Coordinates of C-alpha atoms and ligand atoms in Angstrom, one line a residue:
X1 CA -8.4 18.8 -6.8
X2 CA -8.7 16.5 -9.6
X3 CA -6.7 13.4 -9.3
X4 CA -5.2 10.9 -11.6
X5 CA -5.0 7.4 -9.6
X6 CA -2.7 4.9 -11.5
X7 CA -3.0 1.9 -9.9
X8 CA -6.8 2.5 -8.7
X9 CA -8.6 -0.6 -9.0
X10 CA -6.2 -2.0 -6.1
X11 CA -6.2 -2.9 -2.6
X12 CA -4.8 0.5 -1.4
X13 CA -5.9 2.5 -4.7
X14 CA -9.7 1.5 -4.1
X15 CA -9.6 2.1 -0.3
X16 CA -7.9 6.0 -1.1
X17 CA -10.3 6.7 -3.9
X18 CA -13.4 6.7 -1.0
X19 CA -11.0 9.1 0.9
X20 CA -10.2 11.1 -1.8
X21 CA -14.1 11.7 -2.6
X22 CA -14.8 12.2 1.0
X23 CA -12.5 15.1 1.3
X24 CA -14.0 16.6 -1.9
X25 CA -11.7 15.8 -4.4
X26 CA -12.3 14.5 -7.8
X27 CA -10.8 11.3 -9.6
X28 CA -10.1 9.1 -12.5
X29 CA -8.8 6.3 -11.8
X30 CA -6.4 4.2 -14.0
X31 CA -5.8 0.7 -14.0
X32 CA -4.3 -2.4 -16.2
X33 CA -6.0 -4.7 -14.1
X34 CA -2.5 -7.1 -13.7
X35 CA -4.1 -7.3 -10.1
X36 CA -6.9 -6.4 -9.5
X37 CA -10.3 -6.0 -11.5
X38 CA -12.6 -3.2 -12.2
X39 CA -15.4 -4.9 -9.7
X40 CA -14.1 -3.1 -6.5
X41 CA -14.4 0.0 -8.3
X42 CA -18.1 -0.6 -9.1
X43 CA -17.9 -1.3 -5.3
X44 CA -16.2 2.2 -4.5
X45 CA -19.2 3.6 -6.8
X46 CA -21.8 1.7 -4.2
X47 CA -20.1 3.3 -1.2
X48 CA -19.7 6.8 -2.3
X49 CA -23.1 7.0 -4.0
X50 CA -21.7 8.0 -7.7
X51 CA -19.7 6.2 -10.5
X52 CA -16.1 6.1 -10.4
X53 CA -14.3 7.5 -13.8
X54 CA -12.1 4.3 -15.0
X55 CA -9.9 4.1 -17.9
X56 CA -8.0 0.3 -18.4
X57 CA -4.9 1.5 -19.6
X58 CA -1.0 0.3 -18.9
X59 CA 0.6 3.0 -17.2
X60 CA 4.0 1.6 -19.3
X61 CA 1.9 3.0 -22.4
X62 CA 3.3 6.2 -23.2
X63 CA 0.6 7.1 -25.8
X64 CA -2.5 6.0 -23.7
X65 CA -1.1 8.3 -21.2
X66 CA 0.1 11.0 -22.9
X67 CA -3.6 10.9 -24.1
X68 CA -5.5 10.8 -20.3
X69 CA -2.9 13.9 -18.9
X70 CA -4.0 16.1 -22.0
X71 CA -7.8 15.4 -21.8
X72 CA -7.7 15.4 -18.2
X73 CA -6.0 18.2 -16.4
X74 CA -4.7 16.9 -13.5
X75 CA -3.8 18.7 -10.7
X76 CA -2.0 15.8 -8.9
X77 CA -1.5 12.1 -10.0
X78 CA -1.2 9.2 -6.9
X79 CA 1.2 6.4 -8.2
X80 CA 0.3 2.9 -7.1
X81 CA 0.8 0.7 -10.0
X82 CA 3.3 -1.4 -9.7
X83 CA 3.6 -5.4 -8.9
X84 CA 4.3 -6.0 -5.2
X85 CA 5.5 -9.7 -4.2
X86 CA 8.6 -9.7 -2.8
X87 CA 8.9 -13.6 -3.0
X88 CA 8.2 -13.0 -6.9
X89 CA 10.5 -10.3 -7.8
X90 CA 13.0 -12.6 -7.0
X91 CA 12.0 -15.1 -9.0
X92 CA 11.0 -12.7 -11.7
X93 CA 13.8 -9.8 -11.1
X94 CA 13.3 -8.4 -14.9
X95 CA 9.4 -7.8 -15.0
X96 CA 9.6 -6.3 -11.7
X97 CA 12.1 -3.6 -12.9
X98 CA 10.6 -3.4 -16.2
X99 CA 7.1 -3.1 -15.2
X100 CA 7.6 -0.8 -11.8
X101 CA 10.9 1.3 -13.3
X102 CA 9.0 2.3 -16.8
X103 CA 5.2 2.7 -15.1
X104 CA 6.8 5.4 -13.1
X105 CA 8.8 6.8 -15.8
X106 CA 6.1 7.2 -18.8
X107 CA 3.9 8.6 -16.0
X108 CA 6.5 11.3 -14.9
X109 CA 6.9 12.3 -18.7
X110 CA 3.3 12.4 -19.5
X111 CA 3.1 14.5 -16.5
X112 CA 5.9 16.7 -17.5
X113 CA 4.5 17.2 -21.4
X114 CA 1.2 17.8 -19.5
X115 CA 1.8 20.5 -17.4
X116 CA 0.9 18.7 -14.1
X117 CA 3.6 18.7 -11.3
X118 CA 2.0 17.4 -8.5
X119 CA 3.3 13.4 -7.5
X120 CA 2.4 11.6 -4.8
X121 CA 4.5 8.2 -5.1
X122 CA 3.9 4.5 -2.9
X123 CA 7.0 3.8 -1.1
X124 CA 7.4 1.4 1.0
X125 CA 9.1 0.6 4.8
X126 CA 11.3 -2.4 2.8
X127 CA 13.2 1.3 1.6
X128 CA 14.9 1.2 5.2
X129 CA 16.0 -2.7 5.0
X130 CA 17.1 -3.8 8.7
X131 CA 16.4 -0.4 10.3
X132 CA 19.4 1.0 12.1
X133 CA 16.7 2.5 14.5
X134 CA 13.6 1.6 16.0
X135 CA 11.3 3.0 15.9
X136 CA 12.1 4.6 12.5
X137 CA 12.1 8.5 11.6
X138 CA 12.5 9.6 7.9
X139 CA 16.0 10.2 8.9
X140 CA 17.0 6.6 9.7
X141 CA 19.1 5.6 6.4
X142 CA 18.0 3.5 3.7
X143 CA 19.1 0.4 4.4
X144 CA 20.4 -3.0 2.2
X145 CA 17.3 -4.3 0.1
X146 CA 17.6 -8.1 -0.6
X147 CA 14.7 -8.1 -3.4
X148 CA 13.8 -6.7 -6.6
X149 CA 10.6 -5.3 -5.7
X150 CA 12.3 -3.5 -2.6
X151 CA 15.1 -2.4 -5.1
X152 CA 12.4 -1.1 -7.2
X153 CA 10.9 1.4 -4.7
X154 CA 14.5 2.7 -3.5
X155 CA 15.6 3.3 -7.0
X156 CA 12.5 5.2 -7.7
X157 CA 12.6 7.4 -4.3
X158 CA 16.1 8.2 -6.0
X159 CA 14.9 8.8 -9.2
X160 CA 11.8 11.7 -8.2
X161 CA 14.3 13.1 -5.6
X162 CA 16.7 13.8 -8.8
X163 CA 13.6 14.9 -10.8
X164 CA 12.1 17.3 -8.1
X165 CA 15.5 18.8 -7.5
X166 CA 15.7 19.7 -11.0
X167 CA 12.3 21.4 -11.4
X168 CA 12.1 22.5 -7.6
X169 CA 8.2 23.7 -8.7
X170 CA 7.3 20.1 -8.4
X171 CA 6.0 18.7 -5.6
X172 CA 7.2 15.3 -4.8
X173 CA 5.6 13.2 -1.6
X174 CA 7.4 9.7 -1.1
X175 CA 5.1 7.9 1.0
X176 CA 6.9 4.9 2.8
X177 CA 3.8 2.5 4.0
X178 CA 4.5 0.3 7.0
X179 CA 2.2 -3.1 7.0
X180 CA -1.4 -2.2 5.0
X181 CA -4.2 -4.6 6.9
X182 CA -7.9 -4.5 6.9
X183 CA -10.8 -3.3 4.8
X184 CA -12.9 -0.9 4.6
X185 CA -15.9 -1.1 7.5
X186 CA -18.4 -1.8 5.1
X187 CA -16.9 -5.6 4.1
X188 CA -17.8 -4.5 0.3
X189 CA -13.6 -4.0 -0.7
X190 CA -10.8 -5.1 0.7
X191 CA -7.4 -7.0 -0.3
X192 CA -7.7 -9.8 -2.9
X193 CA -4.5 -11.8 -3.1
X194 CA -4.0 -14.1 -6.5
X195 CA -3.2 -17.4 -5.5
X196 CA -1.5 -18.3 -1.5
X197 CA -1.1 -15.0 0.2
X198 CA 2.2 -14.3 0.8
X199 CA 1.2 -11.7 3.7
X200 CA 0.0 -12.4 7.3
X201 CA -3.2 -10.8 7.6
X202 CA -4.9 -12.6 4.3
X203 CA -3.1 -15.6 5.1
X204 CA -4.9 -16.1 8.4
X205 CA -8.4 -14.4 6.7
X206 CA -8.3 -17.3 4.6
X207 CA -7.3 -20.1 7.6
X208 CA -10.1 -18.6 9.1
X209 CA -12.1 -19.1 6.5
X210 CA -11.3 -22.7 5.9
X211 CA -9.3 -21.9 2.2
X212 CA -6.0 -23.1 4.5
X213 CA -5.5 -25.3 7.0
X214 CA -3.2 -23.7 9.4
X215 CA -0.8 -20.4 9.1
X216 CA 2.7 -21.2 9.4
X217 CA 4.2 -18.8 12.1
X218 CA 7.7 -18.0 10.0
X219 CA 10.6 -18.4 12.8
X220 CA 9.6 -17.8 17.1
X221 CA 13.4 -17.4 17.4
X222 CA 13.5 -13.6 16.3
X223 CA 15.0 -11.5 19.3
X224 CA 11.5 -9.9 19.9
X225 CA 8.8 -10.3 22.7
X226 CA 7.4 -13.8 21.8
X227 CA 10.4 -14.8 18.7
X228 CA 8.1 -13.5 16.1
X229 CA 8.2 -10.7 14.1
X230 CA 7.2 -7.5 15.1
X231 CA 5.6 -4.9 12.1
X232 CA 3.4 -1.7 11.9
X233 CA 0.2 -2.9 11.0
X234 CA -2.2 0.1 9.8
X235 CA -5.7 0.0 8.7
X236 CA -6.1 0.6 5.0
X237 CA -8.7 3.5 5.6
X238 CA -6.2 5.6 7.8
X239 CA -3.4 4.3 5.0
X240 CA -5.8 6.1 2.5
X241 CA -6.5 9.1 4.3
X242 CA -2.9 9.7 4.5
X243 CA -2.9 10.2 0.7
X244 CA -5.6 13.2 1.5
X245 CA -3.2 14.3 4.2
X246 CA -0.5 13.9 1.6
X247 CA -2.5 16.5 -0.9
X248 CA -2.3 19.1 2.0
X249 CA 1.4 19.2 1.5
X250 CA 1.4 19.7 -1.9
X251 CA -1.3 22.8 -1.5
X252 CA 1.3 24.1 0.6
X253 CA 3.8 23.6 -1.9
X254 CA 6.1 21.3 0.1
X255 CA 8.6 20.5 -2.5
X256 CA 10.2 17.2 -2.1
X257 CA 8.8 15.9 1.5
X258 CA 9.0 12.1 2.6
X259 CA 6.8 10.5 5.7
X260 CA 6.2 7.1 7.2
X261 CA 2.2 6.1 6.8
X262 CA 2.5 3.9 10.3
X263 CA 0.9 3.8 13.9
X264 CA 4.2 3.8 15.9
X265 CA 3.2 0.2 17.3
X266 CA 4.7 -2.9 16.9
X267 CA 2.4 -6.2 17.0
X268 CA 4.2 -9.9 16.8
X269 CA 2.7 -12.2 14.2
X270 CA 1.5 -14.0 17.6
X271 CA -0.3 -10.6 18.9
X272 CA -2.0 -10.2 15.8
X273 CA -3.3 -13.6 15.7
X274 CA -4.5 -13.7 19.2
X275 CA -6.0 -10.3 18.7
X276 CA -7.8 -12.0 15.4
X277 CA -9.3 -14.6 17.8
X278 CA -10.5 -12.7 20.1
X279 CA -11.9 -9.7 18.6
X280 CA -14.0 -12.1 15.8
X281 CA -14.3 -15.2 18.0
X282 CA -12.6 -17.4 16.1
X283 CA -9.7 -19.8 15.7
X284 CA -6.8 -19.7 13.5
X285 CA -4.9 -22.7 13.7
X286 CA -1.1 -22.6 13.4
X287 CA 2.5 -23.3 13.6
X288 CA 5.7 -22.4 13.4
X289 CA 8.0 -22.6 10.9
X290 CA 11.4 -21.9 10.0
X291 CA 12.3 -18.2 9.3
X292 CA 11.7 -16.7 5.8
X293 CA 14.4 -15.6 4.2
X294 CA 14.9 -12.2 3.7
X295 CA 12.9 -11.3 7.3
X296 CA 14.1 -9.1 9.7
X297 CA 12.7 -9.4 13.4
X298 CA 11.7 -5.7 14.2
X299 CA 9.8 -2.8 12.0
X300 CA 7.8 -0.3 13.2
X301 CA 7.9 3.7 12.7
X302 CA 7.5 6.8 14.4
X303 CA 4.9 8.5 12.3
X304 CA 5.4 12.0 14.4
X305 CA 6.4 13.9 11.2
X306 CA 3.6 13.4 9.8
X307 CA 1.1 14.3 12.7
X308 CA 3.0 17.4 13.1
X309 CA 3.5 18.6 9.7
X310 CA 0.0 16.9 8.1
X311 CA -2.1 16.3 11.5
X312 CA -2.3 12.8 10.4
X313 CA -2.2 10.4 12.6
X314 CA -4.0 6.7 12.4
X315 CA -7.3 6.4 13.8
X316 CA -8.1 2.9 14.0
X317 CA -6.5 0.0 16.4
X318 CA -5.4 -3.5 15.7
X319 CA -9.2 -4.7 16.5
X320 CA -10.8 -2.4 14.1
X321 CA -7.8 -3.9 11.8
X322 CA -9.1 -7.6 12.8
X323 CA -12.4 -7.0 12.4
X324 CA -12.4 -5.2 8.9
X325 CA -10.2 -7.6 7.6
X326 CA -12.2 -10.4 8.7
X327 CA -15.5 -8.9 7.6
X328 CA -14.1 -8.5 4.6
X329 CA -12.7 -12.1 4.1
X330 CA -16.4 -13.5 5.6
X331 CA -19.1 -12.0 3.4
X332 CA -16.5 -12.6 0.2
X333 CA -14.8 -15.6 1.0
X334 CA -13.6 -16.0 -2.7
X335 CA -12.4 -11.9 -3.2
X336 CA -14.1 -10.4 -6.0
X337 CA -14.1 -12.6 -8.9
X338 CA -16.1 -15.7 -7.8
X339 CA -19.0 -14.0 -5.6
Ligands
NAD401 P1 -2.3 -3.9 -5.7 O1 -1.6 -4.9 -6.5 O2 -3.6 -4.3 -5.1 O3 -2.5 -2.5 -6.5 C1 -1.6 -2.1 -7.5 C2 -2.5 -1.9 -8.8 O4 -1.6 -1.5 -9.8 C3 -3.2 -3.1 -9.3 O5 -4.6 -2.8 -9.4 C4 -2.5 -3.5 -10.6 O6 -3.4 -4.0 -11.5 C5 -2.0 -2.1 -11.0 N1 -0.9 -2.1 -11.9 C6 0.3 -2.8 -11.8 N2 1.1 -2.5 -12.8 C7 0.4 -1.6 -13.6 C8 0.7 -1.0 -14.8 N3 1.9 -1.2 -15.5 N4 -0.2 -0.2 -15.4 C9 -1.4 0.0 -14.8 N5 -1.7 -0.6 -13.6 C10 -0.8 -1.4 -13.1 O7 -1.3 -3.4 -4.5 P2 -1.5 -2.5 -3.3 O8 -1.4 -3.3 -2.1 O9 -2.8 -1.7 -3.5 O10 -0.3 -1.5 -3.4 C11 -0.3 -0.3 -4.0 C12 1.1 0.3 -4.1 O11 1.6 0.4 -2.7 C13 2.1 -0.6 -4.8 O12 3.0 0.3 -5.5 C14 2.9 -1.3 -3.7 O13 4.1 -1.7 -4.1 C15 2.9 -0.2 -2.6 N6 3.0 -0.8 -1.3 C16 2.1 -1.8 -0.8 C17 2.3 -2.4 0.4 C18 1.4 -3.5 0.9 O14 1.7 -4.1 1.9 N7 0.2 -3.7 0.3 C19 3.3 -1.9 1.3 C20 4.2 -0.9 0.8 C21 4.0 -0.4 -0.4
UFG402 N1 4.3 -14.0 8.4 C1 4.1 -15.3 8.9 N2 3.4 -16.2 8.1 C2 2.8 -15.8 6.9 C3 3.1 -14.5 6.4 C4 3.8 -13.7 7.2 O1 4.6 -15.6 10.0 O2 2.2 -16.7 6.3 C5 5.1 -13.1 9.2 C6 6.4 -12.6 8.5 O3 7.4 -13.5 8.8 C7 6.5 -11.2 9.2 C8 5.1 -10.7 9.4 O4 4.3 -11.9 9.4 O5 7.1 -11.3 10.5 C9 4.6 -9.8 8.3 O6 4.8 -10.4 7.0 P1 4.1 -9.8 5.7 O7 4.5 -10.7 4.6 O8 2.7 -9.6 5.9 O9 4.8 -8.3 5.6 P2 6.3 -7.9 5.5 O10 6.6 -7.0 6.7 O11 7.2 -9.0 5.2 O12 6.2 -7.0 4.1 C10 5.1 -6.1 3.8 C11 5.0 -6.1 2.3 C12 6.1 -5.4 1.6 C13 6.4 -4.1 2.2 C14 6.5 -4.2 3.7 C15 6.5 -2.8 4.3 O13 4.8 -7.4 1.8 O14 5.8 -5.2 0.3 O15 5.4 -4.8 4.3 O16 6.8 -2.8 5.6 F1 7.5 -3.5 1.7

């Protein structure tokens, strides 16, 4: 199939594109480079052996992509441009709506003048708030979201259930992603935070590293294992062969279909730090802190659906996840712009 990838010069967009090539498909990948920049697609070209089609473009543009759909017959677009910092959506409610609300609906109408009907969309776990199960099918209801951003990806869910059920030829896969860690095995792309990470995994990459002094362990009073919190961490690269998985559904035709991208396992921030040590021998220094607002102590998913309705299931382990990520971090201690 040929693919439109909004959103593909990102963490996740770069890691699916090498996926999406591997399974045979074709791409073009479409970015505005808000995050990201085109360098880890030059890297995606290294590692798949041939250039990567890239337009810069603003997904909010409703000419520019009015103009890709029509040149471009796609038969399926992946949607994962948007901004993602919780902390920042709340202190900047208005572009996160703006920018993650319109993306999604310029897209859906360039789609719709364009004769593609094929929409595979980034959702997210924060849909399901503080789970009233663990671990959690697609059936647990959505929960209360305290943050724009989360608001953003519950309101859209909404929006292409409404817009699926109206045109019942399109297929529509809402793909909630549970905690996205590591890097590709290569070290060559991975996850480039601006500024302080705000999640675990680059935070203590870059303690490692010696960018930060110590991680701060947020709250050991949660009602968990060890008091920390307890997430589904999944390797980027099974994360991204999930989206291929994803395309298998919508060969089939499956209409409107919704599945958790997790590995049914719950690790405490102190479980994946030990694991970190131990798999890379090396220290991360730490402490703990006072809870973050807005936490909640226990997330993790059964991803049976879709095993038995994809055959996906995640490959790698929390020590492939350590490793990748810490490869990564190691051979480009600066991310992508500065070496
Ligand atoms: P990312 O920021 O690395 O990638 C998103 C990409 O979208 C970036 O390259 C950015 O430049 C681009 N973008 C943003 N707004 C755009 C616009 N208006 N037009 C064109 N491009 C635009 O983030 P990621 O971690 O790769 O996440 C991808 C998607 O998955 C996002 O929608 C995110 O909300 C969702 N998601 C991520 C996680 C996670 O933990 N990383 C978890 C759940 C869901
Ligand atoms: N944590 C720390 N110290 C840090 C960062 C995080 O102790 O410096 C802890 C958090 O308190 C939490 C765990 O590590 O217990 C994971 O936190 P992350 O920020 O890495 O991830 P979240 O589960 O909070 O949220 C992430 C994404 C959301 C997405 C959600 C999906 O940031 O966008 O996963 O499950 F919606």
């Amino acid at each position: 199939m040929k693919i439109a990838v909004i959103g593909g010069a990102g963490y996740i967009g770069s890691h699916t594109i090498i996926e999406l090539y591997k399974a045979g498909h074709s791409v073009v990948a479409v970015d505005n480079l808000v995050n990201s920049c085109d360098e880890s697609l030059r890297r995606v070209a290294e590692i798949i052996g041939q250039p990567v089609p890239f337009i810069k473009a603003d997904a909010r543009d409703a000419a520019a992509m009015d103009k890709i759909f029509k040149e471009n017959h796609f038969d399926a677009c992946i949607h994962f441009a948007g901004l993602k910092a919780v902390g920042e959506s709340v202190a900047k409610p208005l572009e996160y709506y703006e920018n993650n609300m319109n993306a999604t609906f310029v897209l859906l109408n360039a789609m719709r003048n364009n004769g593609c009907k094929n929409f595979i969309f980034s959702s997210s776990a924060t849909v399901y708030g503080n789970p009233a199960e663990i671990p959690i099918t697609e059936k647990c209801p959505k929960g209360a979201i305290t943050n724009p951003y989360g608001q953003t990806k519950s309101m859209l869910e909404q929006v292409l259930i409404d817009v699926q059920k109206a045109a019942p030829e399109w297929n529509v896969v809402l793909l909630r992603y549970f905690n996205p860690i590591g890097a590709h095995p290569s070290g060559r792309i991975g996850e480039d935070p601006n500024g302080i990470p705000n999640n675990l995994m680059p935070y203590i990459t870059q303690t490692a590293v010696g960018i930060r002094k110590e991680l701060g362990v947020f709250g050991n009073d949660y009602d968990t294992p060890d008091g920390t919190g307890v997430r589904d961490y999944i390797h980027v690269c099974d994360l991204a062969s999930g989206h291929v998985s994803a395309l298998k559904a919508i060969e089939n035709k499956c209409g409107l279909a919704i599945y958790n991208l997790g590995t049914g396992h719950g690790y405490s921030v102190l479980d994946v730090v030990h694991a970190f040590e131990k798999v890379n021998g090396i220290k991360v220094p730490y402490s703990i802190k006072p809870r973050r607002a807005g936490d909640i102590a226990t997330c993790y998913c059964n991803p049976e659906k879709a095993y038995k309705e994809l055959g996906w299931k995640a490959q790698f382990g929390i020590e492939e996840m350590c490793r990748d990520a810490w490869n990564w971090q190691k051979n480009n201690p600066n991310g992508y712009r500065k070496g």
